[in-house]
Amino acid sequence: MKHPTNLNASKVTPGMFEEHYVSSSRVHTARSVHGRRLPPACWWEAERLVVTGLKGYMAGRYYSLGEMSDKEKQQLIAVNDQVSAFMTLAI
């Protein structure tokens, strides 16, 4: 049985759980492209192929840690802090 994939966030609905049955929940995500797992570190050529191949809503900007300015690093940290706050609050 193949698990259905649906990346449409509007289809996610809040669950109503009884506290004595559910004390916590967790979602684990991992990077993958068409079922190919992307490890935390991979060959430069493979990384570039994946990064340049992402189009549409998956496209973005690639930041090389060795080439980023301190200002860019701080901006990315600030965005991550904002997202983490929402995740912690379960919003």
PDB file of N, CA and C in Angstrom:
ATOM      1  N   MET A   1       0.844  -1.180   0.000  1.00  0.00           N
ATOM      2  CA  MET A   1       0.000   0.000   0.000  1.00  0.00           C
ATOM      3  C   MET A   1       0.889   1.242   0.000  1.00  0.00           C
ATOM      4  N   LYS A   2       0.648   2.125  -0.922  1.00  0.00           N
ATOM      5  CA  LYS A   2       1.417   3.364  -0.995  1.00  0.00           C
ATOM      6  C   LYS A   2       0.670   4.467  -0.248  1.00  0.00           C
ATOM      7  N   HIS A   3       1.403   5.177   0.587  1.00  0.00           N
ATOM      8  CA  HIS A   3       0.804   6.269   1.345  1.00  0.00           C
ATOM      9  C   HIS A   3       0.512   7.433   0.401  1.00  0.00           C
ATOM     10  N   PRO A   4      -0.706   7.964   0.396  1.00  0.00           N
ATOM     11  CA  PRO A   4      -1.022   9.078  -0.504  1.00  0.00           C
ATOM     12  C   PRO A   4      -0.281  10.349  -0.098  1.00  0.00           C
ATOM     13  N   THR A   5       0.200  11.075  -1.090  1.00  0.00           N
ATOM     14  CA  THR A   5       0.891  12.333  -0.846  1.00  0.00           C
ATOM     15  C   THR A   5      -0.019  13.482  -1.221  1.00  0.00           C
ATOM     16  N   ASN A   6      -0.167  14.444  -0.326  1.00  0.00           N
ATOM     17  CA  ASN A   6      -0.951  15.634  -0.608  1.00  0.00           C
ATOM     18  C   ASN A   6      -0.231  16.814   0.032  1.00  0.00           C
ATOM     19  N   LEU A   7       0.339  17.687  -0.795  1.00  0.00           N
ATOM     20  CA  LEU A   7       1.094  18.823  -0.288  1.00  0.00           C
ATOM     21  C   LEU A   7       0.247  20.087  -0.181  1.00  0.00           C
ATOM     22  N   ASN A   8      -1.059  19.962  -0.298  1.00  0.00           N
ATOM     23  CA  ASN A   8      -1.958  21.101  -0.211  1.00  0.00           C
ATOM     24  C   ASN A   8      -2.257  21.383   1.266  1.00  0.00           C
ATOM     25  N   ALA A   9      -1.638  22.441   1.801  1.00  0.00           N
ATOM     26  CA  ALA A   9      -1.785  22.759   3.226  1.00  0.00           C
ATOM     27  C   ALA A   9      -3.222  23.102   3.612  1.00  0.00           C
ATOM     28  N   SER A  10      -4.037  23.540   2.647  1.00  0.00           N
ATOM     29  CA  SER A  10      -5.421  23.890   2.976  1.00  0.00           C
ATOM     30  C   SER A  10      -6.253  22.653   3.330  1.00  0.00           C
ATOM     31  N   LYS A  11      -5.751  21.477   3.020  1.00  0.00           N
ATOM     32  CA  LYS A  11      -6.467  20.237   3.328  1.00  0.00           C
ATOM     33  C   LYS A  11      -6.212  19.753   4.758  1.00  0.00           C
ATOM     34  N   VAL A  12      -5.276  20.393   5.457  1.00  0.00           N
ATOM     35  CA  VAL A  12      -4.988  20.009   6.838  1.00  0.00           C
ATOM     36  C   VAL A  12      -6.040  20.633   7.743  1.00  0.00           C
ATOM     37  N   THR A  13      -6.674  19.814   8.529  1.00  0.00           N
ATOM     38  CA  THR A  13      -7.710  20.310   9.435  1.00  0.00           C
ATOM     39  C   THR A  13      -7.270  20.062  10.875  1.00  0.00           C
ATOM     40  N   PRO A  14      -7.642  20.950  11.779  1.00  0.00           N
ATOM     41  CA  PRO A  14      -7.257  20.738  13.175  1.00  0.00           C
ATOM     42  C   PRO A  14      -7.982  19.531  13.754  1.00  0.00           C
ATOM     43  N   GLY A  15      -7.263  18.748  14.518  1.00  0.00           N
ATOM     44  CA  GLY A  15      -7.860  17.569  15.135  1.00  0.00           C
ATOM     45  C   GLY A  15      -8.402  17.890  16.508  1.00  0.00           C
ATOM     46  N   MET A  16      -9.432  17.211  16.890  1.00  0.00           N
ATOM     47  CA  MET A  16      -9.995  17.356  18.227  1.00  0.00           C
ATOM     48  C   MET A  16      -9.673  16.061  18.968  1.00  0.00           C
ATOM     49  N   PHE A  17      -8.733  16.137  19.912  1.00  0.00           N
ATOM     50  CA  PHE A  17      -8.285  14.950  20.616  1.00  0.00           C
ATOM     51  C   PHE A  17      -8.668  15.026  22.088  1.00  0.00           C
ATOM     52  N   GLU A  18      -9.003  13.891  22.639  1.00  0.00           N
ATOM     53  CA  GLU A  18      -9.280  13.823  24.064  1.00  0.00           C
ATOM     54  C   GLU A  18      -7.946  13.701  24.790  1.00  0.00           C
ATOM     55  N   GLU A  19      -7.707  14.587  25.751  1.00  0.00           N
ATOM     56  CA  GLU A  19      -6.408  14.682  26.414  1.00  0.00           C
ATOM     57  C   GLU A  19      -5.976  13.388  27.098  1.00  0.00           C
ATOM     58  N   HIS A  20      -6.906  12.588  27.571  1.00  0.00           N
ATOM     59  CA  HIS A  20      -6.485  11.357  28.252  1.00  0.00           C
ATOM     60  C   HIS A  20      -6.042  10.279  27.261  1.00  0.00           C
ATOM     61  N   TYR A  21      -6.262  10.489  25.966  1.00  0.00           N
ATOM     62  CA  TYR A  21      -5.776   9.562  24.944  1.00  0.00           C
ATOM     63  C   TYR A  21      -4.521  10.081  24.241  1.00  0.00           C
ATOM     64  N   VAL A  22      -4.436  11.377  24.027  1.00  0.00           N
ATOM     65  CA  VAL A  22      -3.308  11.959  23.298  1.00  0.00           C
ATOM     66  C   VAL A  22      -2.630  12.993  24.184  1.00  0.00           C
ATOM     67  N   SER A  23      -1.375  12.725  24.542  1.00  0.00           N
ATOM     68  CA  SER A  23      -0.644  13.691  25.368  1.00  0.00           C
ATOM     69  C   SER A  23       0.290  14.549  24.525  1.00  0.00           C
ATOM     70  N   SER A  24       0.735  14.038  23.387  1.00  0.00           N
ATOM     71  CA  SER A  24       1.578  14.826  22.491  1.00  0.00           C
ATOM     72  C   SER A  24       1.588  14.166  21.122  1.00  0.00           C
ATOM     73  N   SER A  25       2.005  14.922  20.152  1.00  0.00           N
ATOM     74  CA  SER A  25       2.159  14.379  18.803  1.00  0.00           C
ATOM     75  C   SER A  25       3.364  15.048  18.167  1.00  0.00           C
ATOM     76  N   ARG A  26       3.896  14.416  17.139  1.00  0.00           N
ATOM     77  CA  ARG A  26       5.076  14.952  16.479  1.00  0.00           C
ATOM     78  C   ARG A  26       5.026  14.579  15.008  1.00  0.00           C
ATOM     79  N   VAL A  27       5.511  15.484  14.178  1.00  0.00           N
ATOM     80  CA  VAL A  27       5.602  15.230  12.745  1.00  0.00           C
ATOM     81  C   VAL A  27       7.071  15.269  12.369  1.00  0.00           C
ATOM     82  N   HIS A  28       7.519  14.241  11.680  1.00  0.00           N
ATOM     83  CA  HIS A  28       8.909  14.193  11.222  1.00  0.00           C
ATOM     84  C   HIS A  28       8.921  14.425   9.718  1.00  0.00           C
ATOM     85  N   THR A  29       9.777  15.316   9.275  1.00  0.00           N
ATOM     86  CA  THR A  29       9.914  15.556   7.845  1.00  0.00           C
ATOM     87  C   THR A  29      11.361  15.339   7.443  1.00  0.00           C
ATOM     88  N   ALA A  30      11.558  15.031   6.192  1.00  0.00           N
ATOM     89  CA  ALA A  30      12.906  14.859   5.656  1.00  0.00           C
ATOM     90  C   ALA A  30      12.919  15.385   4.232  1.00  0.00           C
ATOM     91  N   ARG A  31      14.084  15.789   3.799  1.00  0.00           N
ATOM     92  CA  ARG A  31      14.208  16.305   2.442  1.00  0.00           C
ATOM     93  C   ARG A  31      14.257  15.134   1.466  1.00  0.00           C
ATOM     94  N   SER A  32      13.491  15.225   0.399  1.00  0.00           N
ATOM     95  CA  SER A  32      13.578  14.220  -0.656  1.00  0.00           C
ATOM     96  C   SER A  32      13.062  14.822  -1.952  1.00  0.00           C
ATOM     97  N   VAL A  33      13.509  14.280  -3.038  1.00  0.00           N
ATOM     98  CA  VAL A  33      13.046  14.688  -4.356  1.00  0.00           C
ATOM     99  C   VAL A  33      12.655  13.417  -5.088  1.00  0.00           C
ATOM    100  N   HIS A  34      11.388  13.274  -5.417  1.00  0.00           N
ATOM    101  CA  HIS A  34      10.870  12.091  -6.104  1.00  0.00           C
ATOM    102  C   HIS A  34      11.322  10.800  -5.426  1.00  0.00           C
ATOM    103  N   GLY A  35      11.209  10.768  -4.102  1.00  0.00           N
ATOM    104  CA  GLY A  35      11.532   9.557  -3.371  1.00  0.00           C
ATOM    105  C   GLY A  35      13.006   9.318  -3.132  1.00  0.00           C
ATOM    106  N   ARG A  36      13.869  10.179  -3.594  1.00  0.00           N
ATOM    107  CA  ARG A  36      15.311  10.037  -3.361  1.00  0.00           C
ATOM    108  C   ARG A  36      15.684  10.877  -2.145  1.00  0.00           C
ATOM    109  N   ARG A  37      16.131  10.213  -1.118  1.00  0.00           N
ATOM    110  CA  ARG A  37      16.480  10.890   0.124  1.00  0.00           C
ATOM    111  C   ARG A  37      17.707  11.761  -0.071  1.00  0.00           C
ATOM    112  N   LEU A  38      17.673  12.972   0.490  1.00  0.00           N
ATOM    113  CA  LEU A  38      18.815  13.872   0.443  1.00  0.00           C
ATOM    114  C   LEU A  38      19.471  13.876   1.816  1.00  0.00           C
ATOM    115  N   PRO A  39      20.671  13.356   1.924  1.00  0.00           N
ATOM    116  CA  PRO A  39      21.347  13.351   3.220  1.00  0.00           C
ATOM    117  C   PRO A  39      21.746  14.761   3.627  1.00  0.00           C
ATOM    118  N   PRO A  40      22.103  14.964   4.899  1.00  0.00           N
ATOM    119  CA  PRO A  40      22.532  16.292   5.341  1.00  0.00           C
ATOM    120  C   PRO A  40      23.728  16.807   4.554  1.00  0.00           C
ATOM    121  N   ALA A  41      24.552  15.908   4.076  1.00  0.00           N
ATOM    122  CA  ALA A  41      25.696  16.310   3.251  1.00  0.00           C
ATOM    123  C   ALA A  41      25.728  15.414   2.023  1.00  0.00           C
ATOM    124  N   CYS A  42      25.934  15.993   0.869  1.00  0.00           N
ATOM    125  CA  CYS A  42      26.034  15.202  -0.351  1.00  0.00           C
ATOM    126  C   CYS A  42      27.085  15.842  -1.259  1.00  0.00           C
ATOM    127  N   TRP A  43      27.412  15.168  -2.324  1.00  0.00           N
ATOM    128  CA  TRP A  43      28.403  15.693  -3.260  1.00  0.00           C
ATOM    129  C   TRP A  43      27.929  17.019  -3.825  1.00  0.00           C
ATOM    130  N   TRP A  44      28.863  17.914  -4.068  1.00  0.00           N
ATOM    131  CA  TRP A  44      28.572  19.246  -4.588  1.00  0.00           C
ATOM    132  C   TRP A  44      27.767  19.163  -5.877  1.00  0.00           C
ATOM    133  N   GLU A  45      28.158  18.258  -6.777  1.00  0.00           N
ATOM    134  CA  GLU A  45      27.470  18.139  -8.068  1.00  0.00           C
ATOM    135  C   GLU A  45      26.011  17.722  -7.880  1.00  0.00           C
ATOM    136  N   ALA A  46      25.779  16.785  -6.977  1.00  0.00           N
ATOM    137  CA  ALA A  46      24.409  16.325  -6.726  1.00  0.00           C
ATOM    138  C   ALA A  46      23.571  17.434  -6.113  1.00  0.00           C
ATOM    139  N   GLU A  47      24.155  18.174  -5.184  1.00  0.00           N
ATOM    140  CA  GLU A  47      23.433  19.279  -4.552  1.00  0.00           C
ATOM    141  C   GLU A  47      23.065  20.342  -5.582  1.00  0.00           C
ATOM    142  N   ARG A  48      23.994  20.715  -6.428  1.00  0.00           N
ATOM    143  CA  ARG A  48      23.728  21.724  -7.462  1.00  0.00           C
ATOM    144  C   ARG A  48      22.651  21.257  -8.430  1.00  0.00           C
ATOM    145  N   LEU A  49      22.691  19.992  -8.807  1.00  0.00           N
ATOM    146  CA  LEU A  49      21.694  19.450  -9.726  1.00  0.00           C
ATOM    147  C   LEU A  49      20.294  19.576  -9.129  1.00  0.00           C
ATOM    148  N   VAL A  50      20.162  19.245  -7.860  1.00  0.00           N
ATOM    149  CA  VAL A  50      18.857  19.337  -7.198  1.00  0.00           C
ATOM    150  C   VAL A  50      18.432  20.791  -7.048  1.00  0.00           C
ATOM    151  N   VAL A  51      19.333  21.643  -6.568  1.00  0.00           N
ATOM    152  CA  VAL A  51      18.993  23.047  -6.313  1.00  0.00           C
ATOM    153  C   VAL A  51      18.597  23.763  -7.593  1.00  0.00           C
ATOM    154  N   THR A  52      19.313  23.537  -8.684  1.00  0.00           N
ATOM    155  CA  THR A  52      18.987  24.220  -9.939  1.00  0.00           C
ATOM    156  C   THR A  52      17.770  23.608 -10.623  1.00  0.00           C
ATOM    157  N   GLY A  53      17.408  22.382 -10.253  1.00  0.00           N
ATOM    158  CA  GLY A  53      16.273  21.723 -10.886  1.00  0.00           C
ATOM    159  C   GLY A  53      14.930  22.055 -10.265  1.00  0.00           C
ATOM    160  N   LEU A  54      14.914  22.710  -9.116  1.00  0.00           N
ATOM    161  CA  LEU A  54      13.654  23.035  -8.452  1.00  0.00           C
ATOM    162  C   LEU A  54      13.014  24.248  -9.110  1.00  0.00           C
ATOM    163  N   LYS A  55      11.785  24.093  -9.537  1.00  0.00           N
ATOM    164  CA  LYS A  55      11.075  25.161 -10.254  1.00  0.00           C
ATOM    165  C   LYS A  55       9.751  25.470  -9.564  1.00  0.00           C
ATOM    166  N   GLY A  56       9.141  26.563  -9.972  1.00  0.00           N
ATOM    167  CA  GLY A  56       7.824  26.930  -9.455  1.00  0.00           C
ATOM    168  C   GLY A  56       7.849  27.229  -7.973  1.00  0.00           C
ATOM    169  N   TYR A  57       6.859  26.713  -7.227  1.00  0.00           N
ATOM    170  CA  TYR A  57       6.767  27.023  -5.801  1.00  0.00           C
ATOM    171  C   TYR A  57       7.891  26.373  -4.994  1.00  0.00           C
ATOM    172  N   MET A  58       8.597  25.414  -5.582  1.00  0.00           N
ATOM    173  CA  MET A  58       9.723  24.775  -4.898  1.00  0.00           C
ATOM    174  C   MET A  58      11.025  25.543  -5.086  1.00  0.00           C
ATOM    175  N   ALA A  59      11.033  26.480  -6.032  1.00  0.00           N
ATOM    176  CA  ALA A  59      12.259  27.235  -6.305  1.00  0.00           C
ATOM    177  C   ALA A  59      12.564  28.172  -5.147  1.00  0.00           C
ATOM    178  N   GLY A  60      13.800  28.502  -5.019  1.00  0.00           N
ATOM    179  CA  GLY A  60      14.205  29.407  -3.954  1.00  0.00           C
ATOM    180  C   GLY A  60      15.629  29.854  -4.189  1.00  0.00           C
ATOM    181  N   ARG A  61      16.222  30.378  -3.178  1.00  0.00           N
ATOM    182  CA  ARG A  61      17.599  30.842  -3.285  1.00  0.00           C
ATOM    183  C   ARG A  61      18.498  29.894  -2.514  1.00  0.00           C
ATOM    184  N   TYR A  62      19.607  29.534  -3.104  1.00  0.00           N
ATOM    185  CA  TYR A  62      20.585  28.675  -2.452  1.00  0.00           C
ATOM    186  C   TYR A  62      21.589  29.545  -1.720  1.00  0.00           C
ATOM    187  N   TYR A  63      21.824  29.261  -0.463  1.00  0.00           N
ATOM    188  CA  TYR A  63      22.796  30.001   0.336  1.00  0.00           C
ATOM    189  C   TYR A  63      23.971  29.084   0.659  1.00  0.00           C
ATOM    190  N   SER A  64      25.148  29.434   0.196  1.00  0.00           N
ATOM    191  CA  SER A  64      26.359  28.698   0.538  1.00  0.00           C
ATOM    192  C   SER A  64      26.884  29.239   1.866  1.00  0.00           C
ATOM    193  N   LEU A  65      27.071  28.366   2.836  1.00  0.00           N
ATOM    194  CA  LEU A  65      27.527  28.820   4.154  1.00  0.00           C
ATOM    195  C   LEU A  65      28.859  29.547   4.075  1.00  0.00           C
ATOM    196  N   GLY A  66      29.719  29.106   3.177  1.00  0.00           N
ATOM    197  CA  GLY A  66      31.027  29.731   3.059  1.00  0.00           C
ATOM    198  C   GLY A  66      31.012  31.088   2.387  1.00  0.00           C
ATOM    199  N   GLU A  67      29.952  31.383   1.638  1.00  0.00           N
ATOM    200  CA  GLU A  67      29.886  32.632   0.877  1.00  0.00           C
ATOM    201  C   GLU A  67      28.872  33.630   1.424  1.00  0.00           C
ATOM    202  N   MET A  68      28.103  33.249   2.449  1.00  0.00           N
ATOM    203  CA  MET A  68      27.084  34.142   3.002  1.00  0.00           C
ATOM    204  C   MET A  68      27.714  35.264   3.813  1.00  0.00           C
ATOM    205  N   SER A  69      27.112  36.430   3.707  1.00  0.00           N
ATOM    206  CA  SER A  69      27.543  37.548   4.549  1.00  0.00           C
ATOM    207  C   SER A  69      26.924  37.384   5.939  1.00  0.00           C
ATOM    208  N   ASP A  70      27.466  38.095   6.913  1.00  0.00           N
ATOM    209  CA  ASP A  70      26.902  38.054   8.268  1.00  0.00           C
ATOM    210  C   ASP A  70      25.460  38.557   8.276  1.00  0.00           C
ATOM    211  N   LYS A  71      25.163  39.545   7.432  1.00  0.00           N
ATOM    212  CA  LYS A  71      23.805  40.090   7.355  1.00  0.00           C
ATOM    213  C   LYS A  71      22.830  39.015   6.859  1.00  0.00           C
ATOM    214  N   GLU A  72      23.224  38.257   5.814  1.00  0.00           N
ATOM    215  CA  GLU A  72      22.361  37.189   5.298  1.00  0.00           C
ATOM    216  C   GLU A  72      22.136  36.113   6.363  1.00  0.00           C
ATOM    217  N   LYS A  73      23.185  35.756   7.081  1.00  0.00           N
ATOM    218  CA  LYS A  73      23.054  34.749   8.139  1.00  0.00           C
ATOM    219  C   LYS A  73      22.060  35.203   9.203  1.00  0.00           C
ATOM    220  N   GLN A  74      22.162  36.459   9.619  1.00  0.00           N
ATOM    221  CA  GLN A  74      21.264  36.982  10.646  1.00  0.00           C
ATOM    222  C   GLN A  74      19.818  37.026  10.154  1.00  0.00           C
ATOM    223  N   GLN A  75      19.625  37.361   8.867  1.00  0.00           N
ATOM    224  CA  GLN A  75      18.267  37.387   8.308  1.00  0.00           C
ATOM    225  C   GLN A  75      17.657  35.987   8.322  1.00  0.00           C
ATOM    226  N   LEU A  76      18.436  34.981   7.949  1.00  0.00           N
ATOM    227  CA  LEU A  76      17.929  33.611   7.942  1.00  0.00           C
ATOM    228  C   LEU A  76      17.654  33.113   9.356  1.00  0.00           C
ATOM    229  N   ILE A  77      18.501  33.472  10.296  1.00  0.00           N
ATOM    230  CA  ILE A  77      18.276  33.090  11.693  1.00  0.00           C
ATOM    231  C   ILE A  77      16.993  33.736  12.206  1.00  0.00           C
ATOM    232  N   ALA A  78      16.761  35.000  11.844  1.00  0.00           N
ATOM    233  CA  ALA A  78      15.548  35.706  12.282  1.00  0.00           C
ATOM    234  C   ALA A  78      14.298  35.032  11.733  1.00  0.00           C
ATOM    235  N   VAL A  79      14.318  34.625  10.469  1.00  0.00           N
ATOM    236  CA  VAL A  79      13.171  33.931   9.869  1.00  0.00           C
ATOM    237  C   VAL A  79      12.944  32.612  10.592  1.00  0.00           C
ATOM    238  N   ASN A  80      14.006  31.872  10.849  1.00  0.00           N
ATOM    239  CA  ASN A  80      13.879  30.591  11.538  1.00  0.00           C
ATOM    240  C   ASN A  80      13.317  30.775  12.941  1.00  0.00           C
ATOM    241  N   ASP A  81      13.732  31.810  13.640  1.00  0.00           N
ATOM    242  CA  ASP A  81      13.208  32.074  14.983  1.00  0.00           C
ATOM    243  C   ASP A  81      11.709  32.347  14.947  1.00  0.00           C
ATOM    244  N   GLN A  82      11.248  33.088  13.933  1.00  0.00           N
ATOM    245  CA  GLN A  82       9.817  33.380  13.803  1.00  0.00           C
ATOM    246  C   GLN A  82       9.040  32.105  13.538  1.00  0.00           C
ATOM    247  N   VAL A  83       9.535  31.270  12.633  1.00  0.00           N
ATOM    248  CA  VAL A  83       8.861  30.014  12.300  1.00  0.00           C
ATOM    249  C   VAL A  83       8.854  29.087  13.507  1.00  0.00           C
ATOM    250  N   SER A  84       9.975  29.009  14.220  1.00  0.00           N
ATOM    251  CA  SER A  84      10.054  28.146  15.399  1.00  0.00           C
ATOM    252  C   SER A  84       9.045  28.560  16.460  1.00  0.00           C
ATOM    253  N   ALA A  85       8.840  29.854  16.621  1.00  0.00           N
ATOM    254  CA  ALA A  85       7.864  30.331  17.603  1.00  0.00           C
ATOM    255  C   ALA A  85       6.465  29.848  17.251  1.00  0.00           C
ATOM    256  N   PHE A  86       6.104  29.898  15.963  1.00  0.00           N
ATOM    257  CA  PHE A  86       4.790  29.414  15.542  1.00  0.00           C
ATOM    258  C   PHE A  86       4.671  27.914  15.772  1.00  0.00           C
ATOM    259  N   MET A  87       5.734  27.184  15.499  1.00  0.00           N
ATOM    260  CA  MET A  87       5.693  25.737  15.679  1.00  0.00           C
ATOM    261  C   MET A  87       5.573  25.378  17.156  1.00  0.00           C
ATOM    262  N   THR A  88       6.264  26.115  18.012  1.00  0.00           N
ATOM    263  CA  THR A  88       6.198  25.857  19.445  1.00  0.00           C
ATOM    264  C   THR A  88       4.796  26.121  19.980  1.00  0.00           C
ATOM    265  N   LEU A  89       4.161  27.156  19.464  1.00  0.00           N
ATOM    266  CA  LEU A  89       2.812  27.503  19.903  1.00  0.00           C
ATOM    267  C   LEU A  89       1.743  26.665  19.228  1.00  0.00           C
ATOM    268  N   ALA A  90       2.164  25.833  18.261  1.00  0.00           N
ATOM    269  CA  ALA A  90       1.246  24.970  17.508  1.00  0.00           C
ATOM    270  C   ALA A  90       0.187  25.775  16.791  1.00  0.00           C
ATOM    271  N   ILE A  91       0.606  26.881  16.192  1.00  0.00           N
ATOM    272  CA  ILE A  91      -0.331  27.721  15.438  1.00  0.00           C
ATOM    273  C   ILE A  91      -0.393  27.220  14.019  1.00  0.00           C
TER     274      ILE A  91
END
